[in-house]
Amino acid sequence: MQLISNSTANCLRHFLTDAEADFTEEARVIELFDKVCDVLNSASPADPKSLRRGYKASEEQEAVLDGAVEELLAMRFGSARHLYPFQKAMLVTIRSVRGLLRDMRSAFGEDTYLLTRRLTQDQLEGLFGMVRGRCGSNSNPNPVDAMASLRLLTILSGLKCGVSPLRRPGTAGRDPEVELEEGTGASADPNDVPSELDQLAELQEEAADAVPPEVAADLETFSDARASDVETESEMESLLQEYDAAAKRSRSSGGAAAASSTTPAEANAMVYVCGFVAGRARDRSLGAPSSQSEDGPLDALWVRLRSEGGLTIPTKNFYDVFLEMDNCFKIHHALEPDFLSRKPMVVANFLEVLNLKFPTVPAAAKKTFARARTFMRLKTVNGRILAQSAEKREARKRKQAAT
């Protein structure tokens, strides 16, 4: 950009006649701001261009910046009498660079100079890009996704630097034998020491489950003041994240829980989703906030622990009906690929089935259940498809590497 602007200024200045004075004025302005960009983009004290040899408030650099300030203050567009945002921004930049040099010289001496190219926000923009990249195709992550991504990026950065995030405070630099004698160190058996990959997998699961209680309580608050009976996308996304977190815990559980058809984590997730449906229906006969609920299923303990008084606890009767509606969903899609119908209006078609089999259940509860349950199955199917695609790509890479 600077080379183009400098070449343009030279062409306008050297090859135009005096009759075309307007263009020579344009050449002067272009050349001035090209020099300003040189001063504000200094990268080396030995640069071939004197203006880019580090900003040290030399006479030449100050003359360029003074000329830019005068030009920006006098510049007007059309009939406007005010300064446009780009003019104000450049004035603030010039003033800030000058003030920074004064502060640095007061601390480090008069020989201090600034490499102004380092005064950039590219690192911050790069961090934003990494956060968005961790959220898949979602270029506008919500606060929950952004927080989980930042936490995971911090953990990965520490692991790359050789810093274990699992180390307890105050144990750095201690003798491992002393730690073993005190019982604070790792096990002496090498097989009991978790590998870095195991630690990373555990930390990734923790980052995926990092949902602030205040966010979940705010999304799931049982309130009669909410007038709409259609859940928002943010509520649906929060519900899916909670459901996925419970599913991960159910897959990692073993023993008698894994042998049964429904693990405790899956049962807790079912109660959570049932409470969400009851809360959206705004019917006290279906459920009540945890701070007011005295009747509820036995598996509601996890929801009560997560709640700060706002999450809905379903009644035992409605939880039984909810399980029947869940079985109805499984039967309705049993003969379809991936157990999910590919026909148009899949939610509306299943809602018609619910209306026929459960006429006494409030319409808002059936509508919320049909939408939430379909989206959960859809997310599971999409995750399986993505995993299969990733495996195929890895297989092709291994095949190409072998040849």
C-alpha positions as CSV (number, residue, x, y, z in Angstrom):
1,M,0.0,0.0,0.0
2,Q,2.8,2.4,0.8
3,L,4.7,1.5,-2.3
4,I,1.6,2.1,-4.4
5,S,0.8,5.4,-2.8
6,N,4.5,6.6,-3.1
7,S,4.6,5.7,-6.8
8,T,1.2,7.4,-7.3
9,A,2.5,10.6,-5.7
10,N,5.7,10.6,-7.8
11,C,3.7,10.2,-11.0
12,L,1.3,13.0,-10.1
13,R,4.1,15.3,-9.0
14,H,6.5,14.8,-11.9
15,F,4.4,14.1,-14.9
16,L,1.5,16.6,-14.6
17,T,1.6,20.2,-15.9
18,D,1.0,23.4,-13.9
19,A,-2.5,23.7,-15.4
20,E,-3.5,20.6,-13.5
21,A,-2.7,22.0,-10.1
22,D,-5.5,20.1,-8.4
23,F,-3.7,16.8,-9.2
24,T,-0.4,18.2,-7.8
25,E,-2.2,19.0,-4.6
26,E,-3.5,15.5,-4.5
27,A,0.1,14.3,-5.0
28,R,1.2,16.4,-2.0
29,V,-1.4,14.9,0.3
30,I,-0.7,11.4,-0.8
31,E,3.0,11.9,-0.3
32,L,2.4,13.4,3.2
33,F,0.4,10.5,4.4
34,D,2.8,8.0,2.9
35,K,5.5,9.6,5.1
36,V,3.1,9.5,8.1
37,C,2.7,5.7,7.5
38,D,6.5,5.4,7.4
39,V,6.8,7.0,10.8
40,L,4.0,5.0,12.3
41,N,5.3,1.7,10.8
42,S,9.0,1.8,11.8
43,A,10.4,-1.7,12.2
44,S,14.2,-1.4,12.4
45,P,16.8,1.2,13.5
46,A,18.8,0.5,10.3
47,D,16.0,0.8,7.8
48,P,17.0,2.3,4.4
49,K,14.3,5.0,4.8
50,S,15.2,7.5,7.5
51,L,11.5,8.0,8.5
52,R,11.3,4.3,9.3
53,R,14.4,4.1,11.5
54,G,12.5,4.1,14.7
55,Y,10.4,7.0,16.0
56,K,12.7,9.3,18.2
57,A,11.0,12.6,17.6
58,S,13.6,13.8,15.1
59,E,13.0,17.1,13.3
60,E,12.1,15.3,10.1
61,Q,9.6,12.9,11.8
62,E,8.0,15.7,13.8
63,A,7.6,17.9,10.7
64,V,5.8,15.0,9.0
65,L,3.5,14.4,12.0
66,D,2.8,18.2,12.4
67,G,1.9,18.4,8.8
68,A,-0.5,15.5,9.1
69,V,-2.2,17.0,12.1
70,E,-2.7,20.3,10.3
71,E,-4.0,18.5,7.2
72,L,-6.4,16.4,9.2
73,L,-7.8,19.3,11.2
74,A,-8.3,21.4,8.1
75,M,-9.7,18.5,5.9
76,R,-13.5,18.7,5.2
77,F,-15.7,16.6,3.0
78,G,-18.6,18.3,1.2
79,S,-20.7,20.5,3.4
80,A,-19.8,18.7,6.6
81,R,-18.1,20.8,9.3
82,H,-17.2,18.0,11.6
83,L,-14.3,15.5,11.6
84,Y,-14.9,12.0,10.4
85,P,-14.0,9.0,12.5
86,F,-10.9,8.2,10.5
87,Q,-9.6,11.7,11.1
88,K,-10.2,11.5,14.8
89,A,-8.6,8.0,14.9
90,M,-5.4,9.2,13.2
91,L,-5.1,12.3,15.4
92,V,-5.5,10.1,18.5
93,T,-2.8,7.7,17.1
94,I,-0.3,10.5,16.6
95,R,-1.0,12.0,20.0
96,S,-0.7,8.6,21.7
97,V,2.7,7.7,20.0
98,R,4.1,11.1,21.0
99,G,2.9,10.6,24.6
100,L,4.3,7.1,24.7
101,L,7.7,8.2,23.6
102,R,7.8,10.9,26.3
103,D,6.8,8.3,29.0
104,M,9.5,5.9,27.8
105,R,12.2,8.5,27.7
106,S,11.3,9.6,31.3
107,A,11.8,6.0,32.4
108,F,14.8,4.9,30.2
109,G,16.6,8.0,29.0
110,E,16.7,10.4,26.1
111,D,18.2,7.9,23.7
112,T,15.0,5.8,23.7
113,Y,13.2,5.3,20.4
114,L,10.1,3.4,19.4
115,L,9.6,0.7,16.8
116,T,6.1,1.7,16.1
117,R,5.3,-1.4,14.0
118,R,5.3,-3.3,17.3
119,L,2.4,-1.1,18.5
120,T,-0.2,-3.4,16.8
121,Q,-3.3,-5.3,17.8
122,D,-2.6,-8.2,15.4
123,Q,-2.0,-10.5,18.4
124,L,-5.4,-9.7,19.8
125,E,-7.0,-10.3,16.4
126,G,-5.1,-13.6,16.2
127,L,-6.5,-14.6,19.6
128,F,-10.0,-13.9,18.4
129,G,-9.4,-16.0,15.3
130,M,-8.2,-18.9,17.4
131,V,-11.3,-18.7,19.7
132,R,-13.6,-18.6,16.7
133,G,-11.6,-21.6,15.1
134,R,-12.2,-23.6,18.3
135,C,-15.9,-23.1,17.9
136,G,-16.1,-24.8,14.5
137,S,-18.1,-22.9,11.9
138,N,-19.6,-20.6,14.5
139,S,-17.9,-17.2,13.8
140,N,-19.9,-15.5,16.6
141,P,-19.5,-17.7,19.7
142,N,-21.6,-17.0,22.8
143,P,-19.9,-16.3,26.1
144,V,-20.0,-19.9,27.2
145,D,-18.2,-21.1,24.0
146,A,-15.7,-18.3,24.2
147,M,-14.8,-19.0,27.8
148,A,-14.4,-22.7,27.2
149,S,-12.2,-22.0,24.1
150,L,-10.0,-19.5,26.0
151,R,-9.5,-22.0,28.8
152,L,-8.6,-24.8,26.4
153,L,-6.2,-22.6,24.5
154,T,-4.5,-21.6,27.7
155,I,-4.1,-25.2,28.7
156,L,-2.7,-26.2,25.3
157,S,-0.3,-23.3,25.4
158,G,1.0,-24.3,28.8
159,L,1.5,-27.9,27.7
160,K,3.5,-26.7,24.7
161,C,5.8,-24.8,27.0
162,G,6.3,-27.8,29.2
163,V,4.1,-26.5,32.1
164,S,1.7,-29.0,33.5
165,P,-1.6,-27.3,34.5
166,L,-2.3,-30.2,36.9
167,R,0.6,-29.2,39.2
168,R,-0.7,-27.9,42.5
169,P,0.5,-24.4,43.7
170,G,3.6,-24.5,45.9
171,T,5.0,-27.8,44.5
172,A,7.3,-26.3,41.8
173,G,10.9,-27.0,42.3
174,R,10.4,-29.6,45.1
175,D,12.3,-32.8,45.3
176,P,10.1,-35.7,43.9
177,E,11.4,-38.1,46.6
178,V,10.3,-35.7,49.4
179,E,6.9,-35.4,47.8
180,L,6.6,-39.2,47.7
181,E,7.5,-39.5,51.4
182,E,5.0,-36.8,52.3
183,G,2.3,-38.4,50.2
184,T,1.9,-35.3,48.0
185,G,3.7,-36.5,44.9
186,A,2.9,-38.9,42.2
187,S,2.6,-42.6,42.7
188,A,5.9,-44.6,42.6
189,D,4.4,-47.0,40.1
190,P,5.1,-45.8,36.5
191,N,1.9,-47.4,35.3
192,D,-0.2,-45.2,37.7
193,V,1.3,-41.9,36.3
194,P,-1.1,-40.4,33.7
195,S,0.4,-39.6,30.4
196,E,0.3,-36.1,28.8
197,L,-2.3,-37.3,26.4
198,D,-4.5,-38.6,29.2
199,Q,-4.1,-35.3,31.0
200,L,-5.0,-33.3,27.9
201,A,-8.1,-35.4,27.2
202,E,-9.3,-34.9,30.8
203,L,-8.7,-31.1,30.6
204,Q,-10.5,-30.9,27.2
205,E,-13.5,-32.6,28.8
206,E,-13.4,-30.1,31.7
207,A,-13.2,-27.2,29.3
208,A,-16.2,-28.6,27.3
209,D,-18.2,-28.8,30.5
210,A,-17.3,-25.3,31.7
211,V,-20.8,-23.8,31.8
212,P,-21.1,-21.0,34.4
213,P,-24.0,-21.7,36.9
214,E,-25.2,-18.1,36.5
215,V,-25.5,-18.5,32.7
216,A,-27.4,-21.7,33.0
217,A,-29.6,-20.4,35.7
218,D,-30.3,-17.3,33.7
219,L,-31.2,-19.3,30.6
220,E,-33.4,-21.8,32.4
221,T,-35.1,-19.5,35.0
222,F,-38.8,-20.4,35.6
223,S,-40.5,-17.1,35.2
224,D,-44.1,-16.1,34.4
225,A,-42.9,-12.9,32.9
226,R,-41.6,-14.6,29.8
227,A,-44.4,-14.3,27.2
228,S,-43.0,-16.3,24.2
229,D,-43.6,-20.0,24.1
230,V,-40.9,-20.6,21.5
231,E,-37.3,-21.2,22.9
232,T,-34.5,-19.0,21.6
233,E,-31.4,-20.3,19.8
234,S,-29.2,-19.5,22.8
235,E,-31.4,-21.5,25.2
236,M,-31.4,-24.4,22.7
237,E,-27.6,-24.3,22.4
238,S,-27.2,-24.2,26.2
239,L,-29.6,-27.2,26.5
240,L,-27.6,-29.2,24.0
241,Q,-24.3,-28.4,25.8
242,E,-25.7,-29.6,29.1
243,Y,-27.0,-32.8,27.4
244,D,-23.7,-33.5,25.7
245,A,-21.8,-33.0,29.0
246,A,-24.1,-35.5,30.7
247,A,-23.6,-37.9,27.8
248,K,-19.8,-37.7,28.1
249,R,-20.0,-38.5,31.8
250,S,-22.3,-41.5,31.0
251,R,-19.8,-42.8,28.5
252,S,-16.9,-42.5,30.9
253,S,-18.8,-44.2,33.8
254,G,-18.2,-47.9,34.4
255,G,-19.1,-50.9,36.5
256,A,-22.8,-51.5,37.3
257,A,-23.8,-48.1,35.9
258,A,-22.4,-49.0,32.5
259,A,-24.1,-52.4,32.5
260,S,-27.6,-51.0,33.0
261,S,-29.7,-49.6,30.1
262,T,-29.7,-46.1,31.6
263,T,-26.7,-44.8,33.5
264,P,-27.1,-42.3,36.3
265,A,-25.7,-39.5,34.1
266,E,-28.2,-40.2,31.4
267,A,-31.0,-40.2,34.0
268,N,-29.8,-36.8,35.3
269,A,-29.8,-35.5,31.8
270,M,-33.3,-36.7,31.2
271,V,-34.5,-34.9,34.3
272,Y,-32.7,-31.8,33.2
273,V,-34.4,-31.8,29.8
274,C,-37.7,-32.7,31.4
275,G,-37.4,-29.7,33.7
276,F,-36.6,-27.5,30.7
277,V,-39.8,-28.6,28.9
278,A,-41.8,-28.1,32.1
279,G,-40.3,-24.6,32.6
280,R,-41.2,-23.6,29.0
281,A,-44.8,-24.7,29.5
282,R,-45.2,-22.4,32.6
283,D,-47.5,-24.9,34.2
284,R,-47.0,-25.5,37.9
285,S,-48.6,-28.9,37.6
286,L,-45.6,-30.0,35.5
287,G,-42.8,-28.6,37.6
288,A,-41.5,-25.8,39.8
289,P,-38.3,-24.0,40.5
290,S,-35.8,-25.9,42.6
291,S,-36.1,-23.4,45.4
292,Q,-39.9,-24.2,45.6
293,S,-40.1,-27.8,44.5
294,E,-40.8,-30.4,47.1
295,D,-41.9,-33.2,44.8
296,G,-39.6,-34.6,42.1
297,P,-38.0,-37.7,40.7
298,L,-35.1,-39.3,42.5
299,D,-32.7,-38.5,39.7
300,A,-33.2,-34.7,40.2
301,L,-30.3,-34.4,42.6
302,W,-27.8,-33.3,39.9
303,V,-30.2,-30.6,38.7
304,R,-30.7,-29.3,42.3
305,L,-26.9,-29.2,42.7
306,R,-26.4,-27.2,39.5
307,S,-29.3,-24.9,40.2
308,E,-29.1,-21.7,42.2
309,G,-32.9,-21.7,42.7
310,G,-34.0,-21.1,39.1
311,L,-33.8,-24.4,37.3
312,T,-37.1,-26.3,37.0
313,I,-37.6,-29.6,38.8
314,P,-40.3,-31.7,37.1
315,T,-43.0,-33.6,39.0
316,K,-42.9,-37.3,39.2
317,N,-46.1,-37.7,37.2
318,F,-44.8,-35.4,34.4
319,Y,-41.4,-37.2,34.4
320,D,-43.2,-40.5,33.7
321,V,-45.1,-38.8,30.9
322,F,-41.8,-37.4,29.6
323,L,-40.3,-40.8,29.4
324,E,-43.3,-42.1,27.5
325,M,-42.9,-39.2,25.0
326,D,-39.2,-40.1,24.7
327,N,-40.1,-43.7,23.8
328,C,-42.6,-42.4,21.3
329,F,-39.8,-40.4,19.7
330,K,-37.6,-43.5,19.4
331,I,-40.4,-45.6,17.9
332,H,-41.4,-42.8,15.5
333,H,-37.9,-42.7,14.0
334,A,-36.9,-46.3,14.6
335,L,-37.1,-47.3,10.9
336,E,-35.2,-44.2,9.6
337,P,-31.5,-43.9,8.8
338,D,-29.6,-42.9,11.9
339,F,-32.9,-43.1,13.7
340,L,-33.9,-39.7,12.4
341,S,-36.4,-39.0,9.6
342,R,-35.2,-37.1,6.5
343,K,-38.7,-36.0,5.5
344,P,-39.7,-32.4,5.4
345,M,-41.3,-30.8,8.5
346,V,-39.9,-33.5,10.8
347,V,-40.7,-31.6,14.0
348,A,-44.3,-30.8,12.9
349,N,-44.9,-34.4,11.9
350,F,-43.7,-35.7,15.3
351,L,-45.8,-33.0,17.0
352,E,-48.9,-34.4,15.4
353,V,-48.1,-37.8,16.8
354,L,-47.7,-36.3,20.3
355,N,-51.0,-34.5,20.0
356,L,-52.8,-37.8,19.2
357,K,-51.1,-39.9,22.0
358,F,-50.9,-37.2,24.7
359,P,-54.0,-35.0,24.4
360,T,-53.8,-33.9,28.1
361,V,-50.2,-32.6,28.0
362,P,-50.1,-28.8,27.5
363,A,-49.4,-27.8,23.9
364,A,-46.4,-25.7,24.9
365,A,-44.7,-28.7,26.6
366,K,-45.3,-31.0,23.6
367,K,-44.0,-28.3,21.2
368,T,-40.8,-27.7,23.3
369,F,-40.2,-31.4,23.7
370,A,-40.6,-32.1,19.9
371,R,-38.2,-29.4,19.0
372,A,-35.5,-30.1,21.7
373,R,-35.5,-33.9,21.2
374,T,-35.2,-33.6,17.4
375,F,-32.3,-31.1,17.7
376,M,-30.5,-33.4,20.2
377,R,-30.8,-36.4,17.8
378,L,-29.7,-34.2,14.9
379,K,-26.6,-33.0,16.7
380,T,-25.7,-36.6,17.5
381,V,-26.1,-37.6,13.8
382,N,-24.0,-34.6,12.7
383,G,-21.3,-35.5,15.2
384,R,-21.1,-39.1,13.9
385,I,-20.9,-37.9,10.3
386,L,-18.1,-35.5,11.1
387,A,-16.2,-38.2,13.0
388,Q,-16.5,-40.6,10.0
389,S,-15.3,-37.9,7.6
390,A,-12.3,-37.2,9.8
391,E,-11.4,-40.9,9.9
392,K,-11.7,-41.1,6.1
393,R,-9.4,-38.0,5.7
394,E,-6.8,-39.6,8.1
395,A,-7.0,-42.8,6.2
396,R,-6.3,-41.0,2.9
397,K,-3.4,-39.2,4.4
398,R,-1.9,-42.4,5.8
399,K,-2.3,-44.0,2.4
400,Q,-0.7,-41.1,0.6
401,A,2.2,-41.1,3.1
402,A,2.7,-44.8,2.6
403,T,3.0,-44.4,-1.2
